[in-house]
PDB file of C-alpha atoms in Angstrom:
ATOM      1  CA  UNK A1104       1.665  16.518   9.324  1.00 92.00           C
ATOM      2  CA  UNK A1105       3.254  14.090   6.882  1.00 94.00           C
ATOM      3  CA  UNK A1106       2.787  14.795   3.193  1.00 97.00           C
ATOM      4  CA  UNK A1107       4.019  12.683   0.276  1.00 98.00           C
ATOM      5  CA  UNK A1108       3.505  14.317  -3.106  1.00 98.00           C
ATOM      6  CA  UNK A1109       4.139  12.281  -6.241  1.00 98.00           C
ATOM      7  CA  UNK A1110       4.825  13.727  -9.679  1.00 97.00           C
ATOM      8  CA  UNK A1111       6.125  12.597 -13.050  1.00 97.00           C
ATOM      9  CA  UNK A1112       3.301  10.393 -14.249  1.00 97.00           C
ATOM     10  CA  UNK A1113       1.774  10.656 -17.703  1.00 97.00           C
ATOM     11  CA  UNK A1114       1.264   8.955 -21.040  1.00 98.00           C
ATOM     12  CA  UNK A1115       4.279   7.086 -22.404  1.00 97.00           C
ATOM     13  CA  UNK A1116       4.761   4.704 -25.305  1.00 97.00           C
ATOM     14  CA  UNK A1117       5.700   1.060 -24.729  1.00 98.00           C
ATOM     15  CA  UNK A1118       9.463   0.709 -24.367  1.00 98.00           C
ATOM     16  CA  UNK A1119       9.795   4.242 -23.061  1.00 98.00           C
ATOM     17  CA  UNK A1120      11.123   5.566 -19.762  1.00 98.00           C
ATOM     18  CA  UNK A1121       9.640   7.678 -17.011  1.00 98.00           C
ATOM     19  CA  UNK A1122      10.938   8.972 -13.682  1.00 98.00           C
ATOM     20  CA  UNK A1123       8.546   9.397 -10.788  1.00 98.00           C
ATOM     21  CA  UNK A1124       9.332  11.687  -7.864  1.00 98.00           C
ATOM     22  CA  UNK A1125       7.905  11.790  -4.369  1.00 98.00           C
ATOM     23  CA  UNK A1126       8.581  14.924  -2.328  1.00 98.00           C
ATOM     24  CA  UNK A1127       8.241  14.343   1.391  1.00 98.00           C
ATOM     25  CA  UNK A1128       7.471  16.772   4.192  1.00 97.00           C
ATOM     26  CA  UNK A1129       6.944  16.021   7.875  1.00 95.00           C
ATOM     27  CA  UNK A1130       8.905  12.802   7.355  1.00 94.00           C
ATOM     28  CA  UNK A1131      12.586  12.144   6.673  1.00 96.00           C
ATOM     29  CA  UNK A1132      12.900   9.829   3.679  1.00 97.00           C
ATOM     30  CA  UNK A1133      16.237   8.400   4.829  1.00 96.00           C
ATOM     31  CA  UNK A1134      14.804   7.486   8.260  1.00 96.00           C
ATOM     32  CA  UNK A1135      11.950   5.422   6.834  1.00 96.00           C
ATOM     33  CA  UNK A1136      11.492   2.379   4.645  1.00 96.00           C
ATOM     34  CA  UNK A1137      10.185   4.107   1.532  1.00 97.00           C
ATOM     35  CA  UNK A1138       8.200   2.106  -0.958  1.00 97.00           C
ATOM     36  CA  UNK A1139       6.259   2.326  -4.194  1.00 98.00           C
ATOM     37  CA  UNK A1140       2.909   0.563  -4.518  1.00 98.00           C
ATOM     38  CA  UNK A1141       0.848   0.579  -7.695  1.00 98.00           C
ATOM     39  CA  UNK A1142      -2.802   0.019  -8.461  1.00 98.00           C
ATOM     40  CA  UNK A1143      -4.494  -0.566 -11.774  1.00 97.00           C
ATOM     41  CA  UNK A1144      -7.660   1.579 -11.573  1.00 94.00           C
ATOM     42  CA  UNK A1145     -10.462  -0.558 -10.201  1.00 92.00           C
ATOM     43  CA  UNK A1146      -8.071  -3.323  -9.123  1.00 95.00           C
ATOM     44  CA  UNK A1147      -6.018  -4.221  -6.065  1.00 96.00           C
ATOM     45  CA  UNK A1148      -2.704  -3.017  -4.637  1.00 97.00           C
ATOM     46  CA  UNK A1149       0.625  -4.344  -5.905  1.00 97.00           C
ATOM     47  CA  UNK A1150       3.936  -3.667  -4.152  1.00 97.00           C
ATOM     48  CA  UNK A1151       6.654  -2.489  -6.561  1.00 98.00           C
ATOM     49  CA  UNK A1152       9.850  -1.621  -4.707  1.00 98.00           C
ATOM     50  CA  UNK A1153      11.349  -0.579  -1.355  1.00 97.00           C
ATOM     51  CA  UNK A1154      14.468   1.235  -0.214  1.00 97.00           C
ATOM     52  CA  UNK A1155      15.521   0.649   3.383  1.00 95.00           C
ATOM     53  CA  UNK A1156      17.150   3.169   5.688  1.00 95.00           C
ATOM     54  CA  UNK A1157      20.558   1.606   4.977  1.00 94.00           C
ATOM     55  CA  UNK A1158      20.038   2.031   1.231  1.00 94.00           C
ATOM     56  CA  UNK A1159      19.303  -1.610   0.392  1.00 96.00           C
ATOM     57  CA  UNK A1160      16.636  -2.074  -2.248  1.00 97.00           C
ATOM     58  CA  UNK A1161      14.194  -4.810  -3.242  1.00 96.00           C
ATOM     59  CA  UNK A1162      11.908  -5.149  -6.251  1.00 97.00           C
ATOM     60  CA  UNK A1163       8.867  -7.147  -7.245  1.00 96.00           C
ATOM     61  CA  UNK A1164       9.710  -9.782  -9.862  1.00 95.00           C
ATOM     62  CA  UNK A1165       7.427  -8.007 -12.349  1.00 96.00           C
ATOM     63  CA  UNK A1166       9.685  -4.917 -12.435  1.00 98.00           C
ATOM     64  CA  UNK A1167      13.114  -6.317 -11.534  1.00 97.00           C
ATOM     65  CA  UNK A1168      15.759  -5.203 -14.006  1.00 97.00           C
ATOM     66  CA  UNK A1169      13.552  -2.454 -15.418  1.00 98.00           C
ATOM     67  CA  UNK A1170      12.749  -0.209 -12.429  1.00 98.00           C
ATOM     68  CA  UNK A1171      15.180   1.455 -10.036  1.00 98.00           C
ATOM     69  CA  UNK A1172      14.327   3.081  -6.701  1.00 98.00           C
ATOM     70  CA  UNK A1173      16.504   5.790  -5.194  1.00 98.00           C
ATOM     71  CA  UNK A1174      16.360   8.768  -2.882  1.00 98.00           C
ATOM     72  CA  UNK A1175      17.959  12.179  -2.544  1.00 97.00           C
ATOM     73  CA  UNK A1176      18.437  12.902   1.147  1.00 96.00           C
ATOM     74  CA  UNK A1177      19.242  16.576   0.539  1.00 97.00           C
ATOM     75  CA  UNK A1178      15.918  17.047  -1.275  1.00 97.00           C
ATOM     76  CA  UNK A1179      14.075  14.595   1.005  1.00 98.00           C
ATOM     77  CA  UNK A1180      12.708  13.031  -2.158  1.00 98.00           C
ATOM     78  CA  UNK A1181      12.120   9.475  -3.345  1.00 98.00           C
ATOM     79  CA  UNK A1182      12.399   8.448  -6.987  1.00 98.00           C
ATOM     80  CA  UNK A1183      11.352   5.570  -9.209  1.00 98.00           C
ATOM     81  CA  UNK A1184      13.124   5.272 -12.548  1.00 98.00           C
ATOM     82  CA  UNK A1185      11.018   3.158 -14.879  1.00 98.00           C
ATOM     83  CA  UNK A1186      12.578   1.819 -18.091  1.00 98.00           C
ATOM     84  CA  UNK A1187      11.357  -0.531 -20.826  1.00 98.00           C
ATOM     85  CA  UNK A1188       7.789   0.233 -19.875  1.00 98.00           C
ATOM     86  CA  UNK A1189       5.052  -2.215 -20.816  1.00 98.00           C
ATOM     87  CA  UNK A1190       1.289  -1.837 -21.143  1.00 97.00           C
ATOM     88  CA  UNK A1191       0.888  -3.870 -17.962  1.00 97.00           C
ATOM     89  CA  UNK A1192       2.794  -1.177 -16.031  1.00 98.00           C
ATOM     90  CA  UNK A1193      -0.202   1.125 -16.501  1.00 98.00           C
ATOM     91  CA  UNK A1194      -1.383   2.022 -13.000  1.00 98.00           C
ATOM     92  CA  UNK A1195      -1.587   4.657 -10.313  1.00 98.00           C
ATOM     93  CA  UNK A1196       1.752   4.722  -8.508  1.00 98.00           C
ATOM     94  CA  UNK A1197       1.702   5.538  -4.812  1.00 98.00           C
ATOM     95  CA  UNK A1198       4.697   6.612  -2.756  1.00 98.00           C
ATOM     96  CA  UNK A1199       4.476   5.301   0.796  1.00 97.00           C
ATOM     97  CA  UNK A1200       6.480   5.203   4.011  1.00 95.00           C
ATOM     98  CA  UNK A1201       7.008   2.663   6.782  1.00 92.00           C
ATOM     99  CA  UNK A1202       8.667   3.714  10.030  1.00 86.00           C
ATOM    100  CA  UNK A1203      10.269   0.284  10.263  1.00 83.00           C
ATOM    101  CA  UNK A1204       7.554  -1.647  12.077  1.00 82.00           C
ATOM    102  CA  UNK A1205       6.157  -3.403   9.013  1.00 84.00           C
ATOM    103  CA  UNK A1206       3.193  -1.073   8.692  1.00 90.00           C
ATOM    104  CA  UNK A1207       2.855   1.341   5.780  1.00 93.00           C
ATOM    105  CA  UNK A1208       1.976   4.421   7.792  1.00 91.00           C
ATOM    106  CA  UNK A1209       1.887   7.104   5.118  1.00 95.00           C
ATOM    107  CA  UNK A1210       0.634   7.206   1.530  1.00 97.00           C
ATOM    108  CA  UNK A1211       0.833   9.842  -1.181  1.00 98.00           C
ATOM    109  CA  UNK A1212      -2.100  10.766  -3.406  1.00 97.00           C
ATOM    110  CA  UNK A1213      -0.701   8.818  -6.365  1.00 98.00           C
ATOM    111  CA  UNK A1214       0.356   9.624  -9.919  1.00 98.00           C
ATOM    112  CA  UNK A1215      -1.114   7.907 -12.974  1.00 98.00           C
ATOM    113  CA  UNK A1216       1.193   6.229 -15.472  1.00 98.00           C
ATOM    114  CA  UNK A1217      -0.362   5.157 -18.763  1.00 98.00           C
ATOM    115  CA  UNK A1218       1.702   3.049 -21.143  1.00 98.00           C
ATOM    116  CA  UNK A1219       0.063   3.050 -24.550  1.00 96.00           C
ATOM    117  CA  UNK A1220       0.846   3.689 -28.180  1.00 95.00           C
TER     118      UNK A1220
ATOM    119  CA  UNK B1132      -3.869 -13.674  -7.847  1.00 83.00           C
ATOM    120  CA  UNK B1133      -3.086 -11.926  -4.565  1.00 89.00           C
ATOM    121  CA  UNK B1134      -0.796 -13.514  -1.967  1.00 92.00           C
ATOM    122  CA  UNK B1135      -3.252 -12.720   0.836  1.00 97.00           C
ATOM    123  CA  UNK B1136      -6.845 -13.893   0.472  1.00 97.00           C
ATOM    124  CA  UNK B1137      -9.831 -11.693   1.273  1.00 98.00           C
ATOM    125  CA  UNK B1138     -13.511 -12.013   0.374  1.00 97.00           C
ATOM    126  CA  UNK B1139     -14.312  -9.697  -2.550  1.00 97.00           C
ATOM    127  CA  UNK B1140     -17.337  -8.183  -0.847  1.00 97.00           C
ATOM    128  CA  UNK B1141     -19.004  -7.676   2.514  1.00 97.00           C
ATOM    129  CA  UNK B1142     -22.107  -5.840   3.624  1.00 96.00           C
ATOM    130  CA  UNK B1143     -24.062  -4.801   6.668  1.00 95.00           C
ATOM    131  CA  UNK B1144     -26.753  -2.467   7.881  1.00 96.00           C
ATOM    132  CA  UNK B1145     -26.061   0.728   9.835  1.00 96.00           C
ATOM    133  CA  UNK B1146     -25.259   0.075  13.476  1.00 96.00           C
ATOM    134  CA  UNK B1147     -24.408  -3.598  12.992  1.00 96.00           C
ATOM    135  CA  UNK B1148     -21.050  -5.343  13.207  1.00 97.00           C
ATOM    136  CA  UNK B1149     -19.232  -6.738  10.204  1.00 97.00           C
ATOM    137  CA  UNK B1150     -15.958  -8.664   9.939  1.00 97.00           C
ATOM    138  CA  UNK B1151     -13.562  -9.071   7.026  1.00 97.00           C
ATOM    139  CA  UNK B1152     -11.111 -11.959   6.932  1.00 97.00           C
ATOM    140  CA  UNK B1153      -7.594 -12.171   5.545  1.00 97.00           C
ATOM    141  CA  UNK B1154      -5.661 -15.400   5.059  1.00 97.00           C
ATOM    142  CA  UNK B1155      -1.957 -15.759   4.375  1.00 97.00           C
ATOM    143  CA  UNK B1156       1.009 -17.950   5.234  1.00 97.00           C
ATOM    144  CA  UNK B1157       3.853 -18.370   7.700  1.00 96.00           C
ATOM    145  CA  UNK B1158       6.112 -16.030   5.717  1.00 96.00           C
ATOM    146  CA  UNK B1159       3.755 -13.066   6.006  1.00 96.00           C
ATOM    147  CA  UNK B1160       0.854 -13.012   8.481  1.00 94.00           C
ATOM    148  CA  UNK B1161       2.357 -15.846  10.510  1.00 94.00           C
ATOM    149  CA  UNK B1162       5.510 -13.850  11.218  1.00 93.00           C
ATOM    150  CA  UNK B1163       4.876 -10.152  10.676  1.00 93.00           C
ATOM    151  CA  UNK B1164       2.464  -7.406  11.576  1.00 92.00           C
ATOM    152  CA  UNK B1165      -0.746  -7.431   9.578  1.00 94.00           C
ATOM    153  CA  UNK B1166      -2.231  -4.054   8.722  1.00 95.00           C
ATOM    154  CA  UNK B1167      -5.543  -2.932   7.307  1.00 96.00           C
ATOM    155  CA  UNK B1168      -5.887  -0.099   4.827  1.00 96.00           C
ATOM    156  CA  UNK B1169      -9.035   1.771   3.909  1.00 96.00           C
ATOM    157  CA  UNK B1170      -9.513   3.216   0.447  1.00 97.00           C
ATOM    158  CA  UNK B1171     -12.473   5.526   0.027  1.00 96.00           C
ATOM    159  CA  UNK B1172     -13.773   5.982  -3.524  1.00 93.00           C
ATOM    160  CA  UNK B1173     -11.398   8.038  -5.657  1.00 93.00           C
ATOM    161  CA  UNK B1174      -8.756   8.425  -2.944  1.00 96.00           C
ATOM    162  CA  UNK B1175      -5.451   6.862  -1.953  1.00 97.00           C
ATOM    163  CA  UNK B1176      -5.285   4.038   0.589  1.00 97.00           C
ATOM    164  CA  UNK B1177      -4.664   5.025   4.182  1.00 95.00           C
ATOM    165  CA  UNK B1178      -3.634   3.058   7.251  1.00 93.00           C
ATOM    166  CA  UNK B1179      -6.640   2.087   9.325  1.00 93.00           C
ATOM    167  CA  UNK B1180      -5.225  -0.211  11.981  1.00 90.00           C
ATOM    168  CA  UNK B1181      -2.615  -2.910  12.474  1.00 85.00           C
ATOM    169  CA  UNK B1182      -2.517  -6.065  14.579  1.00 77.00           C
ATOM    170  CA  UNK B1183      -0.003  -4.507  16.931  1.00 73.00           C
ATOM    171  CA  UNK B1184      -2.855  -2.097  17.665  1.00 69.00           C
ATOM    172  CA  UNK B1185      -1.242   0.820  15.887  1.00 74.00           C
ATOM    173  CA  UNK B1186      -3.817   3.213  14.579  1.00 76.00           C
ATOM    174  CA  UNK B1187      -3.419   6.753  13.257  1.00 80.00           C
ATOM    175  CA  UNK B1188      -4.661   9.563  15.457  1.00 79.00           C
ATOM    176  CA  UNK B1189      -8.282  10.228  14.690  1.00 78.00           C
ATOM    177  CA  UNK B1190      -9.004   6.699  13.515  1.00 82.00           C
ATOM    178  CA  UNK B1191     -12.266   5.583  15.120  1.00 86.00           C
ATOM    179  CA  UNK B1192     -12.075   2.859  17.758  1.00 88.00           C
ATOM    180  CA  UNK B1193     -15.030   1.158  16.053  1.00 93.00           C
ATOM    181  CA  UNK B1194     -12.381  -0.619  14.019  1.00 93.00           C
ATOM    182  CA  UNK B1195     -10.425  -3.475  15.605  1.00 91.00           C
ATOM    183  CA  UNK B1196      -7.920  -5.942  14.234  1.00 91.00           C
ATOM    184  CA  UNK B1197      -6.890  -9.410  15.360  1.00 90.00           C
ATOM    185  CA  UNK B1198      -4.572 -12.148  14.171  1.00 92.00           C
ATOM    186  CA  UNK B1199      -4.276 -15.865  14.846  1.00 92.00           C
ATOM    187  CA  UNK B1200      -1.643 -17.961  13.159  1.00 94.00           C
ATOM    188  CA  UNK B1201      -1.751 -17.198   9.454  1.00 95.00           C
ATOM    189  CA  UNK B1202      -5.176 -15.552   9.483  1.00 95.00           C
ATOM    190  CA  UNK B1203      -6.417 -12.147  10.509  1.00 94.00           C
ATOM    191  CA  UNK B1204      -9.629 -10.229  10.650  1.00 94.00           C
ATOM    192  CA  UNK B1205     -10.926  -6.684  10.733  1.00 95.00           C
ATOM    193  CA  UNK B1206     -14.048  -5.975  12.754  1.00 94.00           C
ATOM    194  CA  UNK B1207     -16.163  -2.878  12.293  1.00 95.00           C
ATOM    195  CA  UNK B1208     -18.784  -2.202  14.938  1.00 95.00           C
ATOM    196  CA  UNK B1209     -21.538   0.384  14.788  1.00 96.00           C
ATOM    197  CA  UNK B1210     -21.390   0.392  10.983  1.00 97.00           C
ATOM    198  CA  UNK B1211     -21.834   3.821   9.406  1.00 96.00           C
ATOM    199  CA  UNK B1212     -22.511   4.896   5.824  1.00 95.00           C
ATOM    200  CA  UNK B1213     -19.097   6.579   5.627  1.00 94.00           C
ATOM    201  CA  UNK B1214     -17.487   3.172   6.165  1.00 96.00           C
ATOM    202  CA  UNK B1215     -18.355   2.244   2.578  1.00 96.00           C
ATOM    203  CA  UNK B1216     -14.943   1.692   1.037  1.00 97.00           C
ATOM    204  CA  UNK B1217     -12.468  -0.906  -0.161  1.00 98.00           C
ATOM    205  CA  UNK B1218     -10.455  -2.565   2.597  1.00 98.00           C
ATOM    206  CA  UNK B1219      -7.072  -4.178   2.017  1.00 98.00           C
ATOM    207  CA  UNK B1220      -4.970  -6.300   4.328  1.00 97.00           C
ATOM    208  CA  UNK B1221      -1.212  -6.151   3.938  1.00 96.00           C
ATOM    209  CA  UNK B1222       1.937  -7.564   5.499  1.00 96.00           C
ATOM    210  CA  UNK B1223       5.663  -7.851   4.869  1.00 95.00           C
ATOM    211  CA  UNK B1224       6.581 -11.199   3.336  1.00 95.00           C
ATOM    212  CA  UNK B1225       9.945 -12.639   4.402  1.00 95.00           C
ATOM    213  CA  UNK B1226      10.142 -14.975   1.394  1.00 94.00           C
ATOM    214  CA  UNK B1227       9.346 -12.369  -1.254  1.00 92.00           C
ATOM    215  CA  UNK B1228      11.198  -9.562   0.579  1.00 91.00           C
ATOM    216  CA  UNK B1229       8.341  -7.210  -0.105  1.00 93.00           C
ATOM    217  CA  UNK B1230       4.859  -6.258   0.967  1.00 95.00           C
ATOM    218  CA  UNK B1231       1.950  -8.446  -0.025  1.00 96.00           C
ATOM    219  CA  UNK B1232      -1.682  -7.430  -0.067  1.00 97.00           C
ATOM    220  CA  UNK B1233      -5.075  -9.027  -0.236  1.00 97.00           C
ATOM    221  CA  UNK B1234      -7.241  -8.478  -3.287  1.00 97.00           C
ATOM    222  CA  UNK B1235      -9.459  -6.064  -1.375  1.00 97.00           C
ATOM    223  CA  UNK B1236     -12.950  -6.285   0.092  1.00 98.00           C
ATOM    224  CA  UNK B1237     -15.631  -3.878  -1.047  1.00 97.00           C
ATOM    225  CA  UNK B1238     -17.804  -2.999   1.947  1.00 97.00           C
ATOM    226  CA  UNK B1239     -21.371  -1.937   1.253  1.00 96.00           C
ATOM    227  CA  UNK B1240     -23.549  -0.360   3.929  1.00 95.00           C
ATOM    228  CA  UNK B1241     -27.096  -1.356   3.103  1.00 91.00           C
TER     229      UNK B1241
END
């Protein structure tokens, strides 16, 4: 059974930094397209970033230059480094995995990030 | 404003059939697999079905997905009360180099 467990969310002031982690089991992070998707409570889904099996990364325009996605193959863990946080980054952040067929097969339970003074 | 367009709400009575539409463009639905995700209240989204007929084990076959050109639809037959949820369509977009989603459709079972 695949499990993706996010951690690292919390309350942070505008301009601050936060690092989210996603520990995977039943799935090898380096063998999947791993992605972060966020959702403002009560609103829709917004794709944030992806890291491909070859290590290439892509970002949504709204976070480009501020967020950085990475993975640690030895820990089978995905990360999202978030810098220069803004109020509009407040959301539940989901870690998710795609086996490479364009379908997001697996989702974590999410971690809430609140950016507020 | 979401890249994919869905109706904000849909409804039906138990046992009936309901469909939810999703409209996109040639860079997403027109080229790539379109998937549907179900989000029950207070939980994370989960894959329901995709247009290449991929569905997780245990997913009921009451749900079916189809695609034509740059549009897609999700059909739910034999509607049940536990189907009340938000449904999102999603696809990879070759122009944006990322996933795009619809705004979500809230399904109410009357």
